[in-house]
Amino acid sequence: APGCAHLHVHSEYSLLDGACKIDKLAARAAEFGQPALGLTDHGVMNGSVELFKACKKHGVKPILGLEAYFVDDRTIREGRIERNHLTLLAENDEGFKNLTKLSSAGFLEGLHRGKPGVDMELLARYGRGVIALSGCLASRAARRIAENRLADARAHLDDLVQAFGADNVYLEIQRNG
């Protein structure tokens, strides 16, 4: 729909999850009259430059981001851990730089079973200029709500507000049928 901008989009850079080609995504957004297009691949920002160029070519505003893997402690290397999705978008140039730092730190400091983990300490360190969406059904907030653990969901959202600021945390809504 015109006026709609999809913010949680995966491309071919989301291994085993996305198959969309970035130029075709931007062309389709332009075809539908959408003003902007987000790219939030799993744990990486590999398609950011490609999205920026494709969106400029098709007259659509690029929104750069990633879907981070949120963990309680990124330094845990052994055993089973809870890993949740968290959608992060660059609000400005500082936010883009901070997202690249978050993605890199996730791989360098938080790699666990092949996935780059970020924890609240990293989010607080690199939260300036970043907009956080509560995430999809695999997010900490959504899982806690589904488990009827509303106080825990609220506590997580409060932690996000502390890391990103009250004006930069939003509830993510997806149509899931």
Coordinates of C-alpha atoms in Angstrom, one line a residue:
A1 CA 0.0 0.0 0.0
P2 CA 1.3 3.5 -0.7
G3 CA 2.6 5.1 2.4
C4 CA 3.7 1.7 3.8
A5 CA 7.4 1.0 4.3
H6 CA 8.5 -2.5 5.1
L7 CA 11.1 -2.4 7.8
H8 CA 11.8 -6.1 8.5
V9 CA 13.0 -7.5 5.2
H10 CA 15.5 -10.3 4.6
S11 CA 17.5 -10.7 1.4
E12 CA 19.8 -13.3 0.0
Y13 CA 22.2 -12.3 2.7
S14 CA 20.0 -14.0 5.4
L15 CA 21.3 -17.5 4.8
L16 CA 18.6 -20.2 4.7
D17 CA 15.9 -17.6 5.4
G18 CA 15.9 -15.0 2.6
A19 CA 16.0 -15.4 -1.2
C20 CA 15.1 -11.9 -2.4
K21 CA 17.5 -10.0 -4.6
I22 CA 18.0 -6.5 -3.3
D23 CA 17.6 -4.6 -6.7
K24 CA 14.3 -6.5 -7.3
L25 CA 13.1 -5.6 -3.7
A26 CA 13.8 -1.9 -4.4
A27 CA 12.1 -2.0 -7.8
R28 CA 9.0 -3.7 -6.3
A29 CA 8.8 -1.1 -3.5
A30 CA 9.0 1.7 -6.1
E31 CA 6.4 -0.1 -8.2
F32 CA 4.0 -0.1 -5.2
G33 CA 4.7 3.6 -4.5
Q34 CA 6.3 2.8 -1.2
P35 CA 8.5 5.7 0.1
A36 CA 11.1 3.5 1.9
L37 CA 12.5 0.0 2.2
G38 CA 14.3 -1.5 5.2
L39 CA 16.8 -4.3 5.1
T40 CA 17.3 -6.3 8.2
D41 CA 19.3 -9.5 7.4
H42 CA 20.1 -12.0 10.1
G43 CA 23.1 -10.7 12.1
V44 CA 24.8 -9.0 9.1
M45 CA 24.8 -5.8 7.1
N46 CA 26.3 -7.3 4.0
G47 CA 23.6 -5.9 1.7
S48 CA 23.7 -2.3 3.0
V49 CA 25.7 -0.7 0.2
E50 CA 23.7 -2.7 -2.4
L51 CA 20.4 -1.6 -0.8
F52 CA 21.5 2.0 -0.7
K53 CA 22.5 2.0 -4.4
A54 CA 19.3 0.1 -5.5
C55 CA 17.0 2.3 -3.5
K56 CA 18.6 5.5 -4.9
K57 CA 18.3 4.0 -8.4
H58 CA 14.5 3.4 -7.9
G59 CA 13.7 6.5 -6.0
V60 CA 13.0 4.8 -2.6
K61 CA 14.6 5.8 0.7
P62 CA 16.9 3.1 2.0
I63 CA 16.6 2.1 5.7
L64 CA 19.6 0.2 6.8
G65 CA 19.6 -2.3 9.6
L66 CA 19.9 -5.9 10.8
E67 CA 18.0 -8.4 12.8
A68 CA 20.4 -9.1 15.7
Y69 CA 20.6 -12.3 17.7
F70 CA 20.0 -11.1 21.3
V71 CA 21.5 -13.2 24.1
D72 CA 21.8 -12.7 27.8
D73 CA 25.6 -13.0 27.8
R74 CA 27.6 -12.9 24.6
T75 CA 30.7 -14.4 26.2
I76 CA 29.1 -17.9 26.8
R77 CA 30.7 -20.3 24.4
E78 CA 29.4 -23.7 25.6
G79 CA 26.0 -25.3 26.1
R80 CA 22.6 -24.2 25.2
I81 CA 21.6 -20.5 25.3
E82 CA 18.4 -18.6 24.6
R83 CA 18.9 -16.5 21.4
N84 CA 16.1 -14.1 20.4
H85 CA 15.6 -11.8 17.4
L86 CA 15.8 -8.1 17.7
T87 CA 15.2 -5.7 14.8
L88 CA 17.6 -2.7 14.7
L89 CA 17.5 0.2 12.2
A90 CA 20.0 3.0 11.6
E91 CA 18.3 6.4 12.4
N92 CA 21.3 8.4 11.1
D93 CA 25.0 8.0 10.1
E94 CA 26.0 7.5 13.7
G95 CA 23.5 4.7 14.0
F96 CA 24.8 3.1 10.8
K97 CA 28.3 3.1 12.2
N98 CA 27.0 1.7 15.5
L99 CA 25.1 -1.1 13.8
T100 CA 28.3 -2.1 11.9
K101 CA 30.1 -2.2 15.2
L102 CA 27.3 -4.3 16.8
S103 CA 27.4 -6.7 13.9
S104 CA 31.2 -7.0 14.1
A105 CA 31.2 -7.4 17.8
G106 CA 28.6 -10.1 17.6
F107 CA 30.9 -12.1 15.4
L108 CA 34.1 -11.3 17.2
E109 CA 32.8 -11.5 20.8
G110 CA 29.5 -13.4 20.7
L111 CA 29.8 -16.1 18.1
H112 CA 28.0 -19.2 19.4
R113 CA 27.2 -22.1 17.2
G114 CA 27.7 -20.1 14.1
K115 CA 25.5 -17.1 15.1
P116 CA 26.7 -13.7 16.2
G117 CA 25.2 -12.8 19.6
V118 CA 24.8 -9.3 21.1
D119 CA 23.8 -8.7 24.7
M120 CA 22.5 -5.7 26.6
E121 CA 26.0 -4.4 27.3
L122 CA 26.8 -4.2 23.6
L123 CA 23.4 -2.7 22.8
A124 CA 23.9 0.0 25.4
R125 CA 27.5 0.7 24.2
Y126 CA 26.4 1.1 20.5
G127 CA 22.8 2.2 20.9
R128 CA 23.2 5.9 19.9
G129 CA 21.4 6.6 16.6
V130 CA 19.8 3.2 16.5
I131 CA 16.1 2.5 16.5
A132 CA 15.0 -0.8 18.1
L133 CA 11.9 -2.7 17.1
S134 CA 10.7 -5.3 19.6
G135 CA 11.1 -8.0 17.0
C136 CA 9.2 -10.8 15.4
L137 CA 7.7 -13.9 16.9
A138 CA 11.2 -15.1 17.7
S139 CA 11.9 -12.0 19.8
R140 CA 12.4 -11.9 23.6
A141 CA 9.3 -9.7 24.0
A142 CA 7.0 -11.8 21.8
R143 CA 8.2 -15.1 23.4
R144 CA 7.6 -13.8 26.9
I145 CA 4.1 -12.6 25.9
A146 CA 3.3 -15.9 24.3
E147 CA 4.4 -17.7 27.5
N148 CA 2.2 -15.3 29.5
R149 CA 5.2 -13.8 31.2
L150 CA 4.1 -10.2 30.8
A151 CA 6.3 -8.8 33.6
D152 CA 9.4 -10.3 31.9
A153 CA 8.3 -9.0 28.5
R154 CA 7.9 -5.5 30.1
A155 CA 11.3 -5.8 31.8
H156 CA 13.0 -6.6 28.5
L157 CA 11.3 -3.7 26.8
D158 CA 12.4 -1.4 29.7
D159 CA 16.0 -2.6 29.1
L160 CA 15.7 -1.7 25.5
V161 CA 14.4 1.8 26.4
Q162 CA 17.5 2.2 28.7
A163 CA 19.8 1.2 25.8
F164 CA 18.2 3.2 23.0
G165 CA 16.1 5.8 24.6
A166 CA 12.3 6.1 24.9
D167 CA 11.9 7.7 21.5
N168 CA 13.8 4.9 19.7
V169 CA 12.0 1.8 20.8
Y170 CA 8.9 0.6 19.0
L171 CA 6.7 -2.5 19.1
E172 CA 7.0 -4.5 15.9
I173 CA 3.8 -5.7 14.3
Q174 CA 3.7 -8.3 11.7
R175 CA 0.8 -9.8 9.8
N176 CA 1.1 -13.5 10.4
G177 CA -2.3 -14.8 9.1

